[in-house]
Amino acid sequence: MLTPTIQQRLALVYNRIAAAAKKHDRNANDIILVAVSKGHSHIEIATTIAAGQLVFGESYVQEAIPKIQALKNIPNLTWHYIGPLQSNKTKLVAQNFAWVQSIDREKTAHLLNQHRPAHLPPLNICLEINVSNEESKSGVTPKNLQPLIDAVQKLPNLRLRGLMAIPAPTSDYNQQRSAFHEVHELFKSLQQQGLPLDTLSIGMSDDLEAAIAEGATMVRVGTAIFGERIK
Ligand SMILES: *Cc1c(COP(=O)(O)O)cnc(C)c1O
């Protein structure tokens, strides 16, 4: 059997997004695909760029920066930081990324605001919600969300765009949906409070259909595009 190419896999992911959107009466153009390139080289990233993909996600600062540098002459790329973020790495992230999706404490937000270069637009922010995932050490619980929102909104170099979540993995479609449903309800309630949020970042390779059923406006997909990661 032939191994599919990265371009073929990317096309399959776009087909999955289109099919799930259609099934739930949604417009596929309202769902942004972030291609998660952690564990893969800038050469593999360049292959997907050649196929038209311009939005990428990385989870480790040390690994990401050389790849971003290697591709810096290619116009219109958007880099999302989606991994855990230590204080001593906030400067590099503020300088090199357009989005940070993994904010779960005020301290990180303050440091990113402080280090965001003046010549760049505000850094787009998603707050990471810890939803039905007690094992996960990352993410703010819904109960502790409001003070974090208030803090981020006061920071001029950050722009709060929405919520991100990584529920505990399960192959059960209904369980996937029920975790995403919780985040979607939270997202809608914040919008109803008048917050101008436009981004609900939920769904990965194995659960993007459930996420789209529950209102995802952004899915973060690695393995289904680039193949298994080596580490
Ligand atoms: C690695 C990662 C992804 C992509 O996961 P796949 O299962 O490979 O699609 C998405 N989001 C975050 C935060 C990740 O760390």
mmCIF file of C-alpha atoms and ligand atoms in Angstrom:
data_model
loop_
_atom_site.group_PDB
_atom_site.id
_atom_site.type_symbol
_atom_site.label_atom_id
_atom_site.label_comp_id
_atom_site.label_asym_id
_atom_site.label_seq_id
_atom_site.Cartn_x
_atom_site.Cartn_y
_atom_site.Cartn_z
ATOM 1 C CA MET A 1 0.000 0.000 0.000
ATOM 2 C CA LEU A 2 1.250 3.489 -0.784
ATOM 3 C CA THR A 3 1.738 5.908 2.107
ATOM 4 C CA PRO A 4 -0.277 9.040 1.475
ATOM 5 C CA THR A 5 1.699 12.249 1.004
ATOM 6 C CA ILE A 6 1.405 15.222 3.348
ATOM 7 C CA GLN A 7 -0.582 17.037 0.630
ATOM 8 C CA GLN A 8 -3.030 14.125 0.377
ATOM 9 C CA ARG A 9 -3.452 13.972 4.124
ATOM 10 C CA LEU A 10 -4.003 17.725 4.304
ATOM 11 C CA ALA A 11 -6.709 17.416 1.657
ATOM 12 C CA LEU A 12 -8.338 14.588 3.640
ATOM 13 C CA VAL A 13 -8.439 16.765 6.761
ATOM 14 C CA TYR A 14 -10.082 19.594 4.806
ATOM 15 C CA ASN A 15 -12.594 17.043 3.498
ATOM 16 C CA ARG A 16 -13.358 15.893 7.047
ATOM 17 C CA ILE A 17 -13.898 19.505 8.132
ATOM 18 C CA ALA A 18 -16.199 20.132 5.146
ATOM 19 C CA ALA A 19 -18.224 16.961 5.794
ATOM 20 C CA ALA A 20 -18.671 17.701 9.508
ATOM 21 C CA ALA A 21 -19.628 21.312 8.788
ATOM 22 C CA LYS A 22 -22.212 20.202 6.226
ATOM 23 C CA LYS A 23 -23.689 17.644 8.598
ATOM 24 C CA HIS A 24 -24.270 20.339 11.226
ATOM 25 C CA ASP A 25 -25.461 23.083 8.862
ATOM 26 C CA ARG A 26 -22.326 25.081 9.309
ATOM 27 C CA ASN A 27 -20.122 26.899 6.807
ATOM 28 C CA ALA A 28 -16.730 25.156 6.501
ATOM 29 C CA ASN A 29 -15.147 28.566 5.876
ATOM 30 C CA ASP A 30 -15.985 29.494 9.466
ATOM 31 C CA ILE A 31 -13.586 26.804 10.719
ATOM 32 C CA ILE A 32 -9.864 27.561 10.663
ATOM 33 C CA LEU A 33 -7.427 24.668 10.438
ATOM 34 C CA VAL A 34 -4.270 25.116 12.495
ATOM 35 C CA ALA A 35 -1.721 22.576 11.204
ATOM 36 C CA VAL A 36 0.177 21.425 14.297
ATOM 37 C CA SER A 37 3.756 20.930 13.131
ATOM 38 C CA LYS A 38 5.473 20.011 16.415
ATOM 39 C CA GLY A 39 7.849 17.089 15.949
ATOM 40 C CA HIS A 40 8.132 17.801 12.228
ATOM 41 C CA SER A 41 10.773 19.709 10.276
ATOM 42 C CA HIS A 42 10.535 23.032 8.446
ATOM 43 C CA ILE A 43 10.866 21.020 5.225
ATOM 44 C CA GLU A 44 7.632 19.162 6.003
ATOM 45 C CA ILE A 45 6.010 22.472 6.929
ATOM 46 C CA ALA A 46 7.157 23.924 3.583
ATOM 47 C CA THR A 47 5.433 21.019 1.817
ATOM 48 C CA THR A 48 2.104 21.950 3.367
ATOM 49 C CA ILE A 49 2.704 25.639 2.592
ATOM 50 C CA ALA A 50 3.140 24.648 -1.051
ATOM 51 C CA ALA A 51 -0.273 22.969 -0.768
ATOM 52 C CA GLY A 52 -1.794 26.242 0.450
ATOM 53 C CA GLN A 53 -1.705 25.834 4.248
ATOM 54 C CA LEU A 54 -0.600 29.067 5.986
ATOM 55 C CA VAL A 55 -1.640 28.599 9.637
ATOM 56 C CA PHE A 56 0.588 26.532 11.942
ATOM 57 C CA GLY A 57 0.729 25.550 15.593
ATOM 58 C CA GLU A 58 3.764 24.716 17.716
ATOM 59 C CA SER A 59 3.982 23.438 21.295
ATOM 60 C CA TYR A 60 7.642 23.846 22.291
ATOM 61 C CA VAL A 61 9.445 27.198 22.118
ATOM 62 C CA GLN A 62 12.941 25.787 21.627
ATOM 63 C CA GLU A 63 11.808 23.626 18.732
ATOM 64 C CA ALA A 64 9.570 26.256 17.142
ATOM 65 C CA ILE A 65 11.862 29.291 16.881
ATOM 66 C CA PRO A 66 14.415 27.816 14.409
ATOM 67 C CA LYS A 67 11.577 26.596 12.178
ATOM 68 C CA ILE A 68 9.851 30.000 12.247
ATOM 69 C CA GLN A 69 13.207 31.620 11.411
ATOM 70 C CA ALA A 70 13.821 29.183 8.548
ATOM 71 C CA LEU A 71 10.441 30.084 7.011
ATOM 72 C CA LYS A 72 10.418 33.798 7.806
ATOM 73 C CA ASN A 73 10.689 34.959 4.194
ATOM 74 C CA ILE A 74 7.453 33.225 3.240
ATOM 75 C CA PRO A 75 4.649 35.818 3.430
ATOM 76 C CA ASN A 76 1.358 35.481 5.277
ATOM 77 C CA LEU A 77 2.219 32.651 7.655
ATOM 78 C CA THR A 78 0.439 32.722 11.020
ATOM 79 C CA TRP A 79 2.036 30.962 13.992
ATOM 80 C CA HIS A 80 0.014 29.827 17.001
ATOM 81 C CA TYR A 81 1.708 28.889 20.255
ATOM 82 C CA ILE A 82 -0.382 26.072 21.759
ATOM 83 C CA GLY A 83 1.941 24.435 24.305
ATOM 84 C CA PRO A 84 2.830 24.903 27.954
ATOM 85 C CA LEU A 85 4.535 28.247 28.514
ATOM 86 C CA GLN A 86 7.191 29.011 31.130
ATOM 87 C CA SER A 87 7.867 32.586 32.237
ATOM 88 C CA ASN A 88 11.411 32.592 30.878
ATOM 89 C CA LYS A 89 10.136 31.758 27.380
ATOM 90 C CA THR A 90 7.417 34.427 27.183
ATOM 91 C CA LYS A 91 9.702 36.961 25.456
ATOM 92 C CA LEU A 92 10.532 34.624 22.548
ATOM 93 C CA VAL A 93 6.866 33.734 22.180
ATOM 94 C CA ALA A 94 5.756 37.386 22.235
ATOM 95 C CA GLN A 95 8.325 38.170 19.526
ATOM 96 C CA ASN A 96 7.671 35.245 17.211
ATOM 97 C CA PHE A 97 4.015 34.242 17.371
ATOM 98 C CA ALA A 98 0.738 35.924 16.385
ATOM 99 C CA TRP A 99 -1.409 33.842 18.748
ATOM 100 C CA VAL A 100 -1.023 32.150 22.126
ATOM 101 C CA GLN A 101 -3.781 29.647 22.886
ATOM 102 C CA SER A 102 -2.525 28.200 26.157
ATOM 103 C CA ILE A 103 -2.920 31.034 28.675
ATOM 104 C CA ASP A 104 -4.141 29.773 32.032
ATOM 105 C CA ARG A 105 -2.665 32.250 34.501
ATOM 106 C CA GLU A 106 -2.326 35.985 34.926
ATOM 107 C CA LYS A 107 1.436 35.946 35.305
ATOM 108 C CA THR A 108 1.997 34.578 31.787
ATOM 109 C CA ALA A 109 -0.453 37.104 30.345
ATOM 110 C CA HIS A 110 1.357 40.018 32.028
ATOM 111 C CA LEU A 111 4.749 38.849 30.765
ATOM 112 C CA LEU A 112 3.505 38.390 27.194
ATOM 113 C CA ASN A 113 1.971 41.865 27.303
ATOM 114 C CA GLN A 114 5.236 43.307 28.584
ATOM 115 C CA HIS A 115 7.357 41.592 25.922
ATOM 116 C CA ARG A 116 5.115 42.120 22.892
ATOM 117 C CA PRO A 117 7.173 44.290 20.493
ATOM 118 C CA ALA A 118 5.586 47.712 19.836
ATOM 119 C CA HIS A 119 5.791 47.349 16.035
ATOM 120 C CA LEU A 120 3.600 44.215 16.084
ATOM 121 C CA PRO A 121 -0.207 44.127 16.456
ATOM 122 C CA PRO A 122 -1.590 42.883 19.785
ATOM 123 C CA LEU A 123 -0.975 39.200 20.477
ATOM 124 C CA ASN A 124 -4.168 37.167 19.958
ATOM 125 C CA ILE A 125 -5.056 35.172 23.044
ATOM 126 C CA CYS A 126 -7.166 32.118 23.822
ATOM 127 C CA LEU A 127 -7.622 31.072 27.425
ATOM 128 C CA GLU A 128 -7.113 27.363 28.006
ATOM 129 C CA ILE A 129 -10.019 25.795 29.869
ATOM 130 C CA ASN A 130 -9.584 22.680 31.970
ATOM 131 C CA VAL A 131 -12.752 20.832 31.075
ATOM 132 C CA SER A 132 -13.599 17.375 32.410
ATOM 133 C CA ASN A 133 -9.908 16.550 32.507
ATOM 134 C CA GLU A 134 -8.851 16.221 36.122
ATOM 135 C CA GLU A 135 -5.545 14.588 35.163
ATOM 136 C CA SER A 136 -4.464 17.624 33.168
ATOM 137 C CA LYS A 137 -2.359 20.138 35.063
ATOM 138 C CA SER A 138 -2.965 22.858 32.506
ATOM 139 C CA GLY A 139 -6.000 25.023 31.929
ATOM 140 C CA VAL A 140 -8.071 27.299 34.132
ATOM 141 C CA THR A 141 -11.221 25.806 35.658
ATOM 142 C CA PRO A 142 -14.486 27.496 34.598
ATOM 143 C CA LYS A 143 -14.885 28.649 38.206
ATOM 144 C CA ASN A 144 -11.598 30.606 38.109
ATOM 145 C CA LEU A 145 -12.049 31.979 34.601
ATOM 146 C CA GLN A 146 -13.590 35.412 35.246
ATOM 147 C CA PRO A 147 -10.614 37.012 37.086
ATOM 148 C CA LEU A 148 -8.285 35.840 34.307
ATOM 149 C CA ILE A 149 -10.556 37.385 31.663
ATOM 150 C CA ASP A 150 -10.663 40.670 33.575
ATOM 151 C CA ALA A 151 -6.869 40.718 33.832
ATOM 152 C CA VAL A 152 -6.251 39.929 30.149
ATOM 153 C CA GLN A 153 -8.722 42.552 28.996
ATOM 154 C CA LYS A 154 -6.765 45.250 30.789
ATOM 155 C CA LEU A 155 -3.546 44.441 28.905
ATOM 156 C CA PRO A 156 -3.188 46.658 25.809
ATOM 157 C CA ASN A 157 -0.788 44.400 23.894
ATOM 158 C CA LEU A 158 -3.035 41.349 24.159
ATOM 159 C CA ARG A 159 -6.336 40.773 22.360
ATOM 160 C CA LEU A 160 -8.638 38.215 23.909
ATOM 161 C CA ARG A 161 -10.121 36.095 21.082
ATOM 162 C CA GLY A 162 -11.640 33.084 22.803
ATOM 163 C CA LEU A 163 -11.240 29.735 24.497
ATOM 164 C CA MET A 164 -9.136 26.631 23.862
ATOM 165 C CA ALA A 165 -9.565 23.195 25.426
ATOM 166 C CA ILE A 166 -8.005 19.742 25.284
ATOM 167 C CA PRO A 167 -10.446 17.299 26.935
ATOM 168 C CA ALA A 168 -9.234 13.905 28.140
ATOM 169 C CA PRO A 169 -8.827 11.696 25.057
ATOM 170 C CA THR A 170 -11.603 9.187 24.389
ATOM 171 C CA SER A 171 -12.639 7.309 21.268
ATOM 172 C CA ASP A 172 -16.306 7.554 22.246
ATOM 173 C CA TYR A 173 -17.999 10.150 20.024
ATOM 174 C CA ASN A 174 -20.692 11.025 22.565
ATOM 175 C CA GLN A 175 -18.120 11.536 25.320
ATOM 176 C CA GLN A 176 -16.063 13.720 22.991
ATOM 177 C CA ARG A 177 -19.145 15.805 22.263
ATOM 178 C CA SER A 178 -20.177 16.163 25.885
ATOM 179 C CA ALA A 179 -16.758 17.613 26.898
ATOM 180 C CA PHE A 180 -16.796 20.010 23.946
ATOM 181 C CA HIS A 181 -20.398 20.905 24.715
ATOM 182 C CA GLU A 182 -19.341 22.208 28.132
ATOM 183 C CA VAL A 183 -16.721 24.515 26.592
ATOM 184 C CA HIS A 184 -19.169 25.693 23.936
ATOM 185 C CA GLU A 185 -21.766 26.591 26.586
ATOM 186 C CA LEU A 186 -19.117 28.542 28.487
ATOM 187 C CA PHE A 187 -18.044 30.292 25.279
ATOM 188 C CA LYS A 188 -21.625 31.286 24.452
ATOM 189 C CA SER A 189 -22.267 32.565 27.959
ATOM 190 C CA LEU A 190 -19.206 34.847 27.703
ATOM 191 C CA GLN A 191 -20.417 36.132 24.342
ATOM 192 C CA GLN A 192 -23.829 36.804 25.904
ATOM 193 C CA GLN A 193 -22.092 38.857 28.603
ATOM 194 C CA GLY A 194 -20.907 41.074 25.750
ATOM 195 C CA LEU A 195 -17.331 39.840 25.348
ATOM 196 C CA PRO A 196 -16.263 40.109 21.675
ATOM 197 C CA LEU A 197 -15.003 36.534 21.380
ATOM 198 C CA ASP A 198 -14.808 34.864 17.966
ATOM 199 C CA THR A 199 -12.612 31.810 18.550
ATOM 200 C CA LEU A 200 -13.517 28.441 20.004
ATOM 201 C CA SER A 201 -10.404 26.292 19.528
ATOM 202 C CA ILE A 202 -11.413 22.675 20.111
ATOM 203 C CA GLY A 203 -10.793 19.467 18.171
ATOM 204 C CA MET A 204 -7.656 17.570 17.108
ATOM 205 C CA SER A 205 -6.915 14.649 14.740
ATOM 206 C CA ASP A 206 -9.147 12.156 16.550
ATOM 207 C CA ASP A 207 -12.083 14.337 17.584
ATOM 208 C CA LEU A 208 -12.459 17.188 15.108
ATOM 209 C CA GLU A 209 -15.913 15.982 13.959
ATOM 210 C CA ALA A 210 -17.269 16.130 17.534
ATOM 211 C CA ALA A 211 -15.695 19.567 18.003
ATOM 212 C CA ILE A 212 -17.280 20.915 14.818
ATOM 213 C CA ALA A 213 -20.638 19.511 15.959
ATOM 214 C CA GLU A 214 -20.157 21.574 19.136
ATOM 215 C CA GLY A 215 -19.294 24.882 17.521
ATOM 216 C CA ALA A 216 -15.503 24.793 16.956
ATOM 217 C CA THR A 217 -14.277 27.782 14.928
ATOM 218 C CA MET A 218 -10.715 26.458 14.992
ATOM 219 C CA VAL A 219 -9.337 22.909 14.993
ATOM 220 C CA ARG A 220 -5.716 22.028 15.772
ATOM 221 C CA VAL A 221 -4.580 19.010 13.768
ATOM 222 C CA GLY A 222 -1.132 17.409 13.771
ATOM 223 C CA THR A 223 -0.970 13.652 13.267
ATOM 224 C CA ALA A 224 -3.683 13.462 10.598
ATOM 225 C CA ILE A 225 -1.647 15.879 8.436
ATOM 226 C CA PHE A 226 2.009 15.163 9.197
ATOM 227 C CA GLY A 227 1.813 11.547 10.374
ATOM 228 C CA GLU A 228 2.980 10.125 13.703
ATOM 229 C CA ARG A 229 5.463 12.172 15.683
ATOM 230 C CA ILE A 230 8.792 10.473 16.337
ATOM 231 C CA LYS A 231 9.154 11.525 19.986
HETATM 232 C C1 LIG B 1 -0.164 18.144 19.630
HETATM 233 C C2 LIG B 1 -1.339 19.019 19.835
HETATM 234 C C3 LIG B 1 -2.409 19.024 18.921
HETATM 235 C C4 LIG B 1 -2.488 18.093 17.726
HETATM 236 O O1 LIG B 1 -2.721 16.791 18.140
HETATM 237 P P1 LIG B 1 -2.978 15.601 17.059
HETATM 238 O O2 LIG B 1 -3.649 14.553 17.852
HETATM 239 O O3 LIG B 1 -1.627 15.211 16.567
HETATM 240 O O4 LIG B 1 -3.836 16.165 15.991
HETATM 241 C C5 LIG B 1 -3.454 19.904 19.154
HETATM 242 N N1 LIG B 1 -3.455 20.738 20.204
HETATM 243 C C6 LIG B 1 -2.455 20.772 21.098
HETATM 244 C C7 LIG B 1 -2.514 21.723 22.241
HETATM 245 C C8 LIG B 1 -1.366 19.910 20.951
HETATM 246 O O5 LIG B 1 -0.376 19.949 21.854
#
